[in-house]
Amino acid sequence: GENVGLHLPTLSVQEGDNSIINCAYSNSASDYFIWYKQESGKGPQFIIDIRSNMDKRQGQRVTVLLNKTVKHLSLQIAATQPGDSAVYFCAESASSASKIIFGSGTRLSIRP
Amino acid sequence: EAQVTQNPRYLITVTGKKLTVTCSQNMNHEYMSWYRQDPGLGLRQIYYSMNVEVTDKGDVPEGYKVSRKEKRNFPLILESPSPNQTSLYFCASSFRVPGGDAGQETQYFGPGTRLLVL
């Protein structure tokens, strides 16, 4: 498959445990945040998003937390499964801009 | 099936030989974008388009051109490729510009184009 990141930070978790992937963003004006999942050989896939007027949003098995004070974003995956193995990217956008800025990614590895 | 397609998926070329990577979406999206992905650098935006005939530079536009003559197509053109343009390229589309109306800005990505410039 595609090697999308030779030097990515890696998070290794036991199957069935919860995973927490963290992201620091830089632009105080950013008001929209997204998490993407990228499996080997594929393009990024939208997981969940959150706007700056919220500090938590839940999806199916995933939760995104936003701390604007320290400019920190996290993605929590409940009961991690082998299919969750991928590179996860956070991204930020400001409504005054017309583009998304991506972080460098974290590789999630699942131990059986 | 709603999708973003890119062609070719893999390309090996030589320095200076003009090439075009096509991108097409069938979701009637207004916003389209090109990214390159390099190890350790994540995705960096090359160019984006907010609608037909409206294009603008992203973070790394040097050496690239785009056009948006039709809503569904957004080709990426490398007039004179150089080895530093060796990368993995992704096209993406969404209804609206990211950060705009809630629920309208989810970007759908194509499968990627792996380019090697010798």
CSV table of N, CA and C in Angstrom, one decimal, chain B residues 5-11 20-24 34 111-113:
chain,number,residue,atom,x,y,z
B,5,THR,N,-13.0,10.8,-8.9
B,5,THR,CA,-12.1,10.0,-9.7
B,5,THR,C,-10.9,10.8,-10.1
B,6,GLN,N,-9.7,10.1,-10.1
B,6,GLN,CA,-8.5,10.7,-10.6
B,6,GLN,C,-7.9,9.8,-11.6
B,7,ASN,N,-7.2,10.4,-12.6
B,7,ASN,CA,-6.5,9.6,-13.6
B,7,ASN,C,-5.2,10.4,-14.0
B,8,PRO,N,-4.1,9.7,-14.2
B,8,PRO,CA,-3.9,8.3,-13.9
B,8,PRO,C,-3.7,8.1,-12.4
B,9,ARG,N,-3.7,6.8,-11.9
B,9,ARG,CA,-3.4,6.5,-10.5
B,9,ARG,C,-1.9,6.5,-10.3
B,10,TYR,N,-1.2,6.1,-11.2
B,10,TYR,CA,0.3,6.1,-11.1
B,10,TYR,C,0.9,6.6,-12.4
B,11,LEU,N,2.0,7.4,-12.2
B,11,LEU,CA,2.6,8.0,-13.4
B,11,LEU,C,4.1,8.2,-13.1
B,20,THR,N,-0.8,16.2,-17.2
B,20,THR,CA,-2.1,16.6,-16.6
B,20,THR,C,-2.6,15.4,-15.8
B,21,VAL,N,-3.1,15.7,-14.6
B,21,VAL,CA,-3.8,14.7,-13.8
B,21,VAL,C,-5.2,15.2,-13.8
B,22,THR,N,-6.1,14.3,-14.2
B,22,THR,CA,-7.5,14.7,-14.2
B,22,THR,C,-8.2,14.4,-12.9
B,23,CYS,N,-9.3,15.2,-12.6
B,23,CYS,CA,-10.1,15.0,-11.5
B,23,CYS,C,-11.5,15.2,-11.9
B,24,SER,N,-12.4,14.3,-11.5
B,24,SER,CA,-13.8,14.5,-11.8
B,24,SER,C,-14.7,14.1,-10.7
B,34,TRP,N,-6.9,20.6,-4.8
B,34,TRP,CA,-5.8,19.7,-5.0
B,34,TRP,C,-4.9,19.8,-3.9
B,111,PRO,N,-8.9,8.8,-5.0
B,111,PRO,CA,-8.1,7.7,-4.5
B,111,PRO,C,-6.6,8.0,-4.6
B,112,GLY,N,-6.2,9.1,-5.2
B,112,GLY,CA,-4.8,9.5,-5.2
B,112,GLY,C,-4.1,9.2,-6.5
B,113,THR,N,-3.1,10.0,-6.8
B,113,THR,CA,-2.2,9.8,-8.0
B,113,THR,C,-0.8,9.8,-7.5
